CSV table of C-alpha atoms in Angstrom, one decimal:
chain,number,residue,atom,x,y,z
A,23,UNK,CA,0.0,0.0,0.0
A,24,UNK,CA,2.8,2.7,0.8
A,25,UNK,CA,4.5,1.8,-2.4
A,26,UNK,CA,1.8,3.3,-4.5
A,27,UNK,CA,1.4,6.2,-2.4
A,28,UNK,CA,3.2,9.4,-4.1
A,29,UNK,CA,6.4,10.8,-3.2
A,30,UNK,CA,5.3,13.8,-2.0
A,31,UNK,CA,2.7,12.0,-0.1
A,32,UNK,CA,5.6,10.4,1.7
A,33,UNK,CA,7.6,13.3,2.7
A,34,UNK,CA,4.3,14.9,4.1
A,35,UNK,CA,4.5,11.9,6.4
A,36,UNK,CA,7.9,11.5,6.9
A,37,UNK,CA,7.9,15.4,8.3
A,38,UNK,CA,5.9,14.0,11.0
A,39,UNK,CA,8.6,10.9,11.6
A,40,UNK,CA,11.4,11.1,14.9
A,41,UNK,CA,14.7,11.3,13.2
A,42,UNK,CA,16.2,8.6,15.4
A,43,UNK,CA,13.6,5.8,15.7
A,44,UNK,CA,11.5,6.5,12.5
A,45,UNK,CA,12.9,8.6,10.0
A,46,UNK,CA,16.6,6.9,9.6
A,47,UNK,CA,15.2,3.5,8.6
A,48,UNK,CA,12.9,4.7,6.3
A,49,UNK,CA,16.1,5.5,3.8
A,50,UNK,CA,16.9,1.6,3.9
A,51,UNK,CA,13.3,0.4,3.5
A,52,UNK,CA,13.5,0.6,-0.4
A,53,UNK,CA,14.5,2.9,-3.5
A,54,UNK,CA,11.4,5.0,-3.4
A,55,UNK,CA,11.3,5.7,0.4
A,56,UNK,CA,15.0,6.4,0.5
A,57,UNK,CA,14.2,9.2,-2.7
A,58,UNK,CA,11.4,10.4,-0.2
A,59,UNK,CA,12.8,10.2,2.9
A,60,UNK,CA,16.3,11.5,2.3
A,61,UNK,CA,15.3,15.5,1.2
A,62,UNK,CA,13.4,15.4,4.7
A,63,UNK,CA,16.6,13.9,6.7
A,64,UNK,CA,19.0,16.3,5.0
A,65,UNK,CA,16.6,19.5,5.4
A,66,UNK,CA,18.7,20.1,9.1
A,67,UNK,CA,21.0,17.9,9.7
A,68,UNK,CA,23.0,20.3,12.2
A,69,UNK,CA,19.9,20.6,14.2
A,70,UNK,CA,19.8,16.5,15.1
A,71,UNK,CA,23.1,16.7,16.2
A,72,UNK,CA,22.8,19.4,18.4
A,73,UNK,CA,19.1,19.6,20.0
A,74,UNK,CA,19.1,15.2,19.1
A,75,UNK,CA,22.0,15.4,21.8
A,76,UNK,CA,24.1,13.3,19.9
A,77,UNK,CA,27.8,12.7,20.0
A,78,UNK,CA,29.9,15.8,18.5
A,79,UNK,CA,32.2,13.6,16.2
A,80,UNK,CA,29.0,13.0,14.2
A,81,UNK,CA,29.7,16.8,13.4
A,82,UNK,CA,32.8,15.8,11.2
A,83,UNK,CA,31.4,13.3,8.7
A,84,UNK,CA,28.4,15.8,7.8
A,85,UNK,CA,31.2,18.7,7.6
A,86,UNK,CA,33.0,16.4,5.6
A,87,UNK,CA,29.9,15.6,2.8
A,88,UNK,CA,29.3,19.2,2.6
A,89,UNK,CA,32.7,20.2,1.9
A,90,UNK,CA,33.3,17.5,-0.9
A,91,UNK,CA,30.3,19.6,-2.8
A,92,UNK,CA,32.2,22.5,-2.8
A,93,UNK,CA,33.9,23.7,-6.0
A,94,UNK,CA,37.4,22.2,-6.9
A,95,UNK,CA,38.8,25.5,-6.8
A,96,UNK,CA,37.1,26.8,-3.5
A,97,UNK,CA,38.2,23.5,-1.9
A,98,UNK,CA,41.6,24.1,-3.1
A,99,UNK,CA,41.8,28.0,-1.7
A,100,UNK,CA,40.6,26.5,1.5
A,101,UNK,CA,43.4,23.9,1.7
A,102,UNK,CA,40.3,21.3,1.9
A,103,UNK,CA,40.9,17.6,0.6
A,104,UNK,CA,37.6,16.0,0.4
A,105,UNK,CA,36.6,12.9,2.1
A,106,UNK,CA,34.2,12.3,-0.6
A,107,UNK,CA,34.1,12.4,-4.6
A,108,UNK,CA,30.9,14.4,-5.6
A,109,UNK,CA,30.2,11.9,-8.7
A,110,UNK,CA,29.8,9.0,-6.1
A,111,UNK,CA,27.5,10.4,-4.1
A,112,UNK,CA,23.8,9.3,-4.6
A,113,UNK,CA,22.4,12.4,-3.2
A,114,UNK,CA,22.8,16.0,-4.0
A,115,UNK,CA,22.6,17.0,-0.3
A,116,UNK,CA,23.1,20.6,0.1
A,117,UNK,CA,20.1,20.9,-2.4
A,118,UNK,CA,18.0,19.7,0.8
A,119,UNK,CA,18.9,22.0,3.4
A,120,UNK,CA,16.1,23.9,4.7
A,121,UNK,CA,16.9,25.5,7.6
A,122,UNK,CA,20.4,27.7,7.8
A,123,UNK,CA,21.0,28.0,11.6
A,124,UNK,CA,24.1,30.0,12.1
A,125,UNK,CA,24.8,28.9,15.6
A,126,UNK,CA,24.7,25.6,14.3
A,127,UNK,CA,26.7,25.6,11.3
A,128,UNK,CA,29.3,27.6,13.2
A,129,UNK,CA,30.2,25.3,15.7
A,130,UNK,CA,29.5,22.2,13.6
A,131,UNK,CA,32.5,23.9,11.2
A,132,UNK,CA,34.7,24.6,14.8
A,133,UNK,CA,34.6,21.0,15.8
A,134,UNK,CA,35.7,19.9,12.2
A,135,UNK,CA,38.8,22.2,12.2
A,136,UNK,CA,39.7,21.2,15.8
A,137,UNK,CA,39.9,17.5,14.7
A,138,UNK,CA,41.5,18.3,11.3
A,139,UNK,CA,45.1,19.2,12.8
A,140,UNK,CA,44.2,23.1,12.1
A,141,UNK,CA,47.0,25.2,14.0
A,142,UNK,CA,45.6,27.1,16.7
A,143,UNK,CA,47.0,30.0,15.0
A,144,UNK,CA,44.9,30.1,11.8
A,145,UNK,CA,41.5,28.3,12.5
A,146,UNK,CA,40.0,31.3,13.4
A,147,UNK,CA,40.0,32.9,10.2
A,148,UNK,CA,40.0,29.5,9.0
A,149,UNK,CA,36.7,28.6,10.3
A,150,UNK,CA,35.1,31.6,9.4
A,151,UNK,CA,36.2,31.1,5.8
A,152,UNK,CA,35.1,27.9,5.7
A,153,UNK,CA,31.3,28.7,7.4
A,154,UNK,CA,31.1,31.3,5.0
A,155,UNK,CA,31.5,29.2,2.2
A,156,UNK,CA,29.4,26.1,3.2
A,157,UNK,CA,26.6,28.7,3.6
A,158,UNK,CA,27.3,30.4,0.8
A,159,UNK,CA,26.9,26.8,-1.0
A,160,UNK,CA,23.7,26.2,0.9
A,161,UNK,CA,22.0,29.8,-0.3
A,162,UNK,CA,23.4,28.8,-4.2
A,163,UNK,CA,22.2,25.2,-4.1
A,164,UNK,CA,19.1,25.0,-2.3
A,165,UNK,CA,15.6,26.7,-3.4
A,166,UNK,CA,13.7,26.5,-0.2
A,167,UNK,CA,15.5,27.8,2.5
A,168,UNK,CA,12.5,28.9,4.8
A,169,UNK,CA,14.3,29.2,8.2
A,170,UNK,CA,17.1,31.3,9.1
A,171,UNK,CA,18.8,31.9,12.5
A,172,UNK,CA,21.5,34.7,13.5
A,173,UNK,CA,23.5,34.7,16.8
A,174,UNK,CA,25.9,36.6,18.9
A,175,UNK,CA,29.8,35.0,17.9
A,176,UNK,CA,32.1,36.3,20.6
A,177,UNK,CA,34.7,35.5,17.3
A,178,UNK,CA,35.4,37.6,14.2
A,179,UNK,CA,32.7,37.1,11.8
A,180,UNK,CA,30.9,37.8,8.7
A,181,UNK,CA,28.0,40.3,7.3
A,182,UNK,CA,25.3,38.3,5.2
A,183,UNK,CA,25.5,40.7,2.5
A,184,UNK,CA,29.0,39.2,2.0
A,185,UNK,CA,27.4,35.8,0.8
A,186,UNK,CA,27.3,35.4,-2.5
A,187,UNK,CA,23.5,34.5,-3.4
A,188,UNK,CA,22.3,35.8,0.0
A,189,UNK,CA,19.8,38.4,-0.8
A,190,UNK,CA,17.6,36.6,-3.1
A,191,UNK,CA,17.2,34.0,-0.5
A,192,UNK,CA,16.4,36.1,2.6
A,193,UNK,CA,13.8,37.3,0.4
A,194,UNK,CA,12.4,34.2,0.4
A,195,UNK,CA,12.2,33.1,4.2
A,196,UNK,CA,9.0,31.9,4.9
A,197,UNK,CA,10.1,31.3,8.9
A,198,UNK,CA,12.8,33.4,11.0
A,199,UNK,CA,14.4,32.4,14.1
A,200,UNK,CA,16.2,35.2,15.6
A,201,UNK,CA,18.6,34.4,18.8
A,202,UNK,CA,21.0,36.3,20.0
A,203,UNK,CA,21.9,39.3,17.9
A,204,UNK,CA,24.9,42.1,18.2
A,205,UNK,CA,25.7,42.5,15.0
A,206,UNK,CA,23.0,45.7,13.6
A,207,UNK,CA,24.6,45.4,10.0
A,208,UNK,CA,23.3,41.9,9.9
A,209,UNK,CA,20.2,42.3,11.1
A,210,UNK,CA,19.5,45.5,9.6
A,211,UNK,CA,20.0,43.9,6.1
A,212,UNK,CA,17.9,41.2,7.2
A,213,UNK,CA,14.8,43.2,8.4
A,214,UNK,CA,15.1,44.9,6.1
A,215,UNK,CA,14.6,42.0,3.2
A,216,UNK,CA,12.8,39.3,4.3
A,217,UNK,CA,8.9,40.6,3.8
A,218,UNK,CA,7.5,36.7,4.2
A,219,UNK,CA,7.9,36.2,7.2
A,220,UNK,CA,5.8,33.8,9.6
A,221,UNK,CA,7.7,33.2,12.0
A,222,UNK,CA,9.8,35.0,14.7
A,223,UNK,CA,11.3,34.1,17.6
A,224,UNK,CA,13.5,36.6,19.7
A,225,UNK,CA,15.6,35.6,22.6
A,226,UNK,CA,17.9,38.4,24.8
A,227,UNK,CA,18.3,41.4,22.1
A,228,UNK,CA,20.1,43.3,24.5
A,229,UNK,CA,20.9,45.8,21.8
A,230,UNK,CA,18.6,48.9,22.0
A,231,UNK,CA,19.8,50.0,18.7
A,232,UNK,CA,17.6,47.5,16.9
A,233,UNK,CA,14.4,48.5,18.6
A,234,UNK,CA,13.4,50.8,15.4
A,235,UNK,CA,14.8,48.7,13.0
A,236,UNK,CA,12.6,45.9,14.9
A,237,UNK,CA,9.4,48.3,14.5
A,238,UNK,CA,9.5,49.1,10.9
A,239,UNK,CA,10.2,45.0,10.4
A,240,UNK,CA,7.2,44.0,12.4
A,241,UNK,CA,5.0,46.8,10.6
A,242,UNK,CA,6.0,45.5,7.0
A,243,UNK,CA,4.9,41.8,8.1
A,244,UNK,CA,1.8,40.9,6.6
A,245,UNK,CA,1.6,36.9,7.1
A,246,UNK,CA,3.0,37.1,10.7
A,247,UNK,CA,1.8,34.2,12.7
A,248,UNK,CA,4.0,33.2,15.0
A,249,UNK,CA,6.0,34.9,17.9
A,250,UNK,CA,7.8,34.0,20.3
A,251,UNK,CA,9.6,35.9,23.2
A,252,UNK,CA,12.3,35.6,25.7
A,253,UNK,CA,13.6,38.9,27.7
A,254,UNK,CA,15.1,39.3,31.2
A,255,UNK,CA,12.2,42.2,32.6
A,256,UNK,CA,13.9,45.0,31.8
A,257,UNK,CA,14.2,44.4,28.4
A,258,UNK,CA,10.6,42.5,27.8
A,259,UNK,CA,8.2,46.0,27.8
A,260,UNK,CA,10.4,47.8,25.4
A,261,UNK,CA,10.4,44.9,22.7
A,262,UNK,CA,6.7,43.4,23.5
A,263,UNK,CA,5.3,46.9,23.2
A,264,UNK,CA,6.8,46.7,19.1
A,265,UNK,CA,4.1,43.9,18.8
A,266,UNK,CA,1.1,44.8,20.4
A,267,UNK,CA,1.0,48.5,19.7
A,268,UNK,CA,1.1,46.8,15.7
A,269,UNK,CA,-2.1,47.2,13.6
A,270,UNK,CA,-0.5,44.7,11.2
A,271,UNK,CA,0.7,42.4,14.4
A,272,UNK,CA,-2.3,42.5,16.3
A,273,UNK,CA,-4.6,41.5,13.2
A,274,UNK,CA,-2.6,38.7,12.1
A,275,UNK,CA,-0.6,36.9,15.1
A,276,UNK,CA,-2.1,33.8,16.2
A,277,UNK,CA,0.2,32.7,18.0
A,278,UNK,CA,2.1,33.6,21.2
A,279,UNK,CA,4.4,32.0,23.1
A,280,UNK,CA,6.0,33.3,26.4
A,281,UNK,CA,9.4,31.5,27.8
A,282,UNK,CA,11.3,32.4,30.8
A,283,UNK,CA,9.7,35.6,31.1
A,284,UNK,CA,9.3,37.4,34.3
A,285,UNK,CA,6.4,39.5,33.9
A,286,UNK,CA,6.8,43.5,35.6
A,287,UNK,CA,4.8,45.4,37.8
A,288,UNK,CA,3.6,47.8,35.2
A,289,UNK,CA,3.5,45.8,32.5
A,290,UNK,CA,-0.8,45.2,31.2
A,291,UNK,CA,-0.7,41.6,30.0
A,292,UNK,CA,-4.6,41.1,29.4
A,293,UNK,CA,-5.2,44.5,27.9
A,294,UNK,CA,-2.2,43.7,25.4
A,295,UNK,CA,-3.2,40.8,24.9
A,296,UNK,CA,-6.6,41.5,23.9
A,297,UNK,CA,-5.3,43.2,20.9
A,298,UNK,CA,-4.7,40.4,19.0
A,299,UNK,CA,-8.3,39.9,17.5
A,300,UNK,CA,-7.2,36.5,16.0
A,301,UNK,CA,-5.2,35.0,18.6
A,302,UNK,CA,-5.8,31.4,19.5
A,303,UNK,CA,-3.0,29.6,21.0
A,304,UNK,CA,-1.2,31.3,23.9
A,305,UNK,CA,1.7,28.9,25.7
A,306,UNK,CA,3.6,30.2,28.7
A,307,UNK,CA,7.0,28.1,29.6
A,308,UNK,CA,8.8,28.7,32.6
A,309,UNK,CA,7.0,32.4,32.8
A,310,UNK,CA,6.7,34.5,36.5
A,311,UNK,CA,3.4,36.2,36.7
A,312,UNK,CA,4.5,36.7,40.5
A,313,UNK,CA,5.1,40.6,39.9
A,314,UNK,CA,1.9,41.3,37.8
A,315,UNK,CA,-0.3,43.4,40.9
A,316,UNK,CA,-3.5,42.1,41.9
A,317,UNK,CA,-6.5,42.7,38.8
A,318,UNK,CA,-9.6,44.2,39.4
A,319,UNK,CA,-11.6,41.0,37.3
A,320,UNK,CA,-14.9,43.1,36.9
A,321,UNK,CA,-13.6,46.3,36.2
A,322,UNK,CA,-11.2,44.6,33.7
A,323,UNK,CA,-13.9,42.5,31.9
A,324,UNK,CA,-16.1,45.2,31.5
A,325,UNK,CA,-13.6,47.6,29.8
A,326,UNK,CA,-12.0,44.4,27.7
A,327,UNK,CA,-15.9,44.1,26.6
A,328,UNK,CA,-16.2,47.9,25.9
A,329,UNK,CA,-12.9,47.9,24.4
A,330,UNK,CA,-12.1,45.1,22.6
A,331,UNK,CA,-15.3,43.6,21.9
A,332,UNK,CA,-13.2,40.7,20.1
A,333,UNK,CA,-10.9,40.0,22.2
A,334,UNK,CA,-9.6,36.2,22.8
A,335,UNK,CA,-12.8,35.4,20.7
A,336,UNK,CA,-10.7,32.5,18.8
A,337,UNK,CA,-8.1,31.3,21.3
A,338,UNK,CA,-8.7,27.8,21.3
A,339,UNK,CA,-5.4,26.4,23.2
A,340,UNK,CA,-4.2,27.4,26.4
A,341,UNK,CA,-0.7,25.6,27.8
A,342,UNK,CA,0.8,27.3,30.6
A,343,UNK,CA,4.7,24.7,31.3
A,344,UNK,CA,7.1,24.5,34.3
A,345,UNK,CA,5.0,27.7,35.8
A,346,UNK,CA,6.8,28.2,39.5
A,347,UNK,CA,3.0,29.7,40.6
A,348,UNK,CA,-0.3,29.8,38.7
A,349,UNK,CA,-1.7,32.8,38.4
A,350,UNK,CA,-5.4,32.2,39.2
A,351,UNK,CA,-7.0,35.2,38.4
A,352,UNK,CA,-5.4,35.7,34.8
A,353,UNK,CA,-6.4,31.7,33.9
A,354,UNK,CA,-9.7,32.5,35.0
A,355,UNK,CA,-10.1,35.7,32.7
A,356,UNK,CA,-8.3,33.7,30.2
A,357,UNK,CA,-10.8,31.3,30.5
A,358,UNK,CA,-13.8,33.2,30.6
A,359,UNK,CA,-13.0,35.5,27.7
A,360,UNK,CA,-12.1,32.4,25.2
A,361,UNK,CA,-15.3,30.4,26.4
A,362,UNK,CA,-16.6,28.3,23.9
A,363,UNK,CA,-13.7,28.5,21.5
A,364,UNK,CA,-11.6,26.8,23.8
A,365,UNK,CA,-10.5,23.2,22.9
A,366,UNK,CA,-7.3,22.8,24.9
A,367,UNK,CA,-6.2,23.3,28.4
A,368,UNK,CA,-3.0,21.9,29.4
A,369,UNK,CA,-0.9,22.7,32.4
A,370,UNK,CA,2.2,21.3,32.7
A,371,UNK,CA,4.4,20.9,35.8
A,372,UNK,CA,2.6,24.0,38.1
A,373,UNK,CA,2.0,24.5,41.0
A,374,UNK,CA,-1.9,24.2,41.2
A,375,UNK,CA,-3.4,25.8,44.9
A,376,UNK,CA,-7.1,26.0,43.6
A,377,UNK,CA,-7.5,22.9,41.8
A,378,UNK,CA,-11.7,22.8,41.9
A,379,UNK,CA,-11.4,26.6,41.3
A,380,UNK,CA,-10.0,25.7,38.0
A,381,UNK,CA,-12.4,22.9,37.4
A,382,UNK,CA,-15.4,25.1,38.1
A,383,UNK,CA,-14.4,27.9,35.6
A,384,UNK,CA,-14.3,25.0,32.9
A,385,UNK,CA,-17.6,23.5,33.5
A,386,UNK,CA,-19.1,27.1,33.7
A,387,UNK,CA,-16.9,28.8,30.6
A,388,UNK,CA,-15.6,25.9,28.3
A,389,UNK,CA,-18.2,23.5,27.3
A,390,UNK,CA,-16.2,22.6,23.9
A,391,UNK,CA,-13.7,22.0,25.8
A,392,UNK,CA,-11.6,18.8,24.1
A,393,UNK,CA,-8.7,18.3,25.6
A,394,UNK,CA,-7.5,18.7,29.3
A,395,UNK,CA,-4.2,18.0,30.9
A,396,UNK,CA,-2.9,19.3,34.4
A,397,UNK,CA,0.0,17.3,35.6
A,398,UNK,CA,1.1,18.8,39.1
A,399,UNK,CA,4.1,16.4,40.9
A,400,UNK,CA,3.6,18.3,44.0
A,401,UNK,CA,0.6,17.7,44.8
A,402,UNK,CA,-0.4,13.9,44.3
A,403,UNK,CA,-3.8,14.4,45.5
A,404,UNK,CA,-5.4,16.2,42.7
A,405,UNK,CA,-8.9,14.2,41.9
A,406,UNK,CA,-12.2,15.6,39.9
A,407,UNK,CA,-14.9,14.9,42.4
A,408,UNK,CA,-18.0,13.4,40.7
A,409,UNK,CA,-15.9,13.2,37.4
A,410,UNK,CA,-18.9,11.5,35.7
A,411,UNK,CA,-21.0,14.9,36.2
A,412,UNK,CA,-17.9,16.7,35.1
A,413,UNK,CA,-18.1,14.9,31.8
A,414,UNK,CA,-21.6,15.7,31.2
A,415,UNK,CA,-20.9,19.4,31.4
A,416,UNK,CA,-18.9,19.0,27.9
A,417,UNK,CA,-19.7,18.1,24.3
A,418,UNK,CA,-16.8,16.5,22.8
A,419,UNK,CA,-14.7,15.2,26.0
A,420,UNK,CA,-13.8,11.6,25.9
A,421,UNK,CA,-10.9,11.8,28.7
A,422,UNK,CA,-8.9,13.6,30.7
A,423,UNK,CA,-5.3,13.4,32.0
A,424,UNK,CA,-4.8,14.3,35.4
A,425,UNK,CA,-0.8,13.9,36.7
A,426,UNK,CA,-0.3,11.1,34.0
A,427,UNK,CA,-3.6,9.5,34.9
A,428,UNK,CA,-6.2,8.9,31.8
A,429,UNK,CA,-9.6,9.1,33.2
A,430,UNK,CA,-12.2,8.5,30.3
A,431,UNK,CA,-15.8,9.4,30.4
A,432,UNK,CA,-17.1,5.9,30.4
C-alpha cells in the first residue's frame, strides 16, 4: 500500500517521523522511500546533532559531505581535501537543506577544524572562511531555505551581504528564528529583506539600537503568525510593546508564546493581549506572573468588553509549562473571555493551589472544551470529584489526563 502512495505524499509523512527511531530506517526500506525520505533527513542535519543530543564527532562526517560539494577550486583555496568524490555520491545533499542556523553551522564547522590538525593559529580565520562558504553553498544550491537563524559570535565574523546568493534567499524566508543578535549590520540587512515572514522568535536582544529597526520589520509583516519571546524584565516592555501597539501584528498573530519571562509590575498583559483579534493559541514556559499586581476582574472584563469587543474570541489552546506559581486570576479571565472557543487546556508541571477553582471555571466557561491536561508532581492528590458529572458538562470530552492519569468518560 505505501509503495503506491506518491512521493510527496511520503515526505508529508515523513515530516511527521522522529529522526532517530522513525525517519533513519525509512532510507533503507527501499529505493522509493529512501528518494522520499532522504530531502526530509538532509533539510537540518545540524539541528539532530545538536538539540538530538548526539555525539559531536558526528559533526565531522556531515562537515566532511558538505565540503566535498564544494567547487574544486574553492576547496583548493581553502586547503580542503575531500573525504568524498561528488560523482559517487547518490544524493545532491546541500540541495536539501532547509533551515540555515548559524549557531549551528558555526560550531558544527569549529569541531571539524579542531579534529582536522588546524594550527591554533589560523583556524580562526580558517573557520570563518570555511562557514562562509558552506553557507554560501547552501544559499546557491538550495531553493527552499525557509528558516534562518543569527547569533551573537564572541569571534570575528561575517556580514550576510558578503554571501554570495544571499539576498535573493532572505527574500524568500517563509520562517525566522532570531537568537541572539549584536551584530545591527546583519540584522538591519535582514529586516530589512525578508517581507515573508511567519515566523519569529527573539531571545535576549540586548541591543537597543535594533528596537526601530525591529518596528519598521514587524510593521511590514503581513503573514505574521507566530511569535515567540524571551527577555530578562527589563528588556521584555520595550520589545513586546513593538508587537502589540502593531495594527499589522495584532490582526494577524495567532500565536504567542512566552518562555522564561518574568512579567513587571507595570506591564498590562490582558489589555495587550486582547489586541490580538485572531489570537488562539497562547503557551507560557517557565513564565513569572509573581510581579503582575492584583486585577480588578470586573472592572477589567467590563472595559475588555467595551474595548475590545473581540478580544480572545478565537483562542482555542491554552498551555501554561514549568510555571513556579499559577496565576489564578489571569487563567480565569483567560478562561472566561475564550469560552466556547476553547478546545485545549493543558498545564504542565505548576503549581496548582485551587484545583476545583479551575475545574469550576471550565464546566461554567468551556463547554467545547476537548482536551485537558494538568499534571502537578507536588501535589499527588489532585482528583475531579464526581468526574462523571464533570463529563456531562462537555460536548466532545472523551478523557482527561490528570498527573499522568487517563480518566475516560465511560
Amino acid at each position: 500500500m505505501a509503495n503506491n502512495l506518491p512521493d510527496l505524499c511520503l515526505q508529508n509523512i515523513f515530516k511527521h517521523l522522529n529522526y532517530d527511531k522513525a525517519l533513519y530506517p525509512c532510507t533503507l526500506v527501499n529505493k522509493q522511500w529512501s528518494y522520499s525520505s532522504i530531502p526530509v533527513l538532509w533539510s537540518n542535519p545540524f539541528i539532530y546533532v545538536f538539540e538530538g543530543r548526539k555525539p559531536l564527532n558526528s559533526l565531522k562526517p556531515l562537515i566532511d559531505t558538505y565540503l566535498s560539494f564544494l567547487p574544486q577550486n574553492q576547496q583548493e583555496e581553502l586547503e580542503i581535501k575531500p573525504k568524498f568524490n561528488q560523482n559517487s555520491i547518490m544524493f545532491n545533499y546541500p540541495v536539501y537543506i532547509r533551515h540555515i542556523f548559524f549557531y549551528f553551522i558555526y560550531e558544527g564547522v569549529k569541531y571539524w577544524c579542531n579534529h582536522c590538525n588546524v594550527s591554533n593559529i589560523i583556524i580562526k580565520e580558517r573557520k570563518n572562511q570555511i562557514c562562509k562558504a558552506l553557507i554560501e553553498s547552501f544559499f546557491i544550491k538550495s531553493s527552499k531555505i525557509d528558516t534562518f537563524e543569527i547569533f551573537e559570535s564572541d569571534d570575528d565574523y561575517f556580514n550576510i551581504s558578503d554571501i554570495f546568493g544571499s539576498i535573493s534567499n532572505i527574500q524568500k524566508i517563509q520562517k525566522i528564528r532570531t537568537l541572539i543578535i549584536a551584530k545591527c549590520s546583519d540584522i538591519s540587512i535582514l529586516l530589512n529583506l525578508t517581507l515573508n515572514v511567519k515566523s519569529l522568535k527573539l531571545f535576549t536582544l540586548y541591543n537597543f539600537d535594533l528596537v526601530n529597526s525591529l518596528r519598521q520589520f514587524v510593521q511590514s509583516q503581513k503573514n505574521l503568525t507566530d511569535i515567540t519571546f524571551s527577555f530578562p524584565p527589563k528588556l521584555f516592555p520595550t520589545y513586546w510593546e513593538i508587537f502589540h501597539s502593531s495594527k499589522t501584528a495584532t490582526s494577524t498573530v495567532t500565536f504567542i508564546e512566552f518562555i522564561h519571562i518574568q512579567f513587571p509590575k507595570n506591564i498590562s498583559l490582558i489589555y495587550h493581549l486582547a489586541l490580538f483579534t485572531n489570537l488562539q493559541y497562547l503557551k507560557f514556559r517557565a513564565c513569572d506572573f509573581g510581579y503582575i499586581p492584583n486585577i480588578k476582574e470586573d472592572q477589567l472584563i467590563q472595559e475588555i468588553n467595551s474595548n475590545y469587543p473581540l478580544a480572545f474570541k478565537k483562542l482555542n489552546t491554552i498551555i501554561i509549562i514549568e510555571d513556579s506559581y499559577l496565576n489564578l486570576e489571569i487563567l480565569k479571565i483567560l478562561l472566561q473571555f475564550s469560552g466556547e472557543e476553547l478546545l485545549s487546556l493543558e498545564l504542565f508541571e505548576v503549581k496548582i493551589n485551587k484545583f476545583n477553582y479551575i475545574i469550576k471555571w471550565l464546566e461554567v466557561f468551556c463547554p467545547n472544551l476537548r482536551r485537558l491536561v494538568i499534571v502537578d508532581k507536588t501535589n499527588d492528590k489532585l482528583e475531579i470529584v464526581g468526574i462523571h458529572d464533570f463529563f456531562r458538562k462537555f460536548n466532545n470530552l472523551s478523557y482527561v489526563i490528570i498527573n499522568g492519569e487517563k480518566h475516560f468518560a465511560t
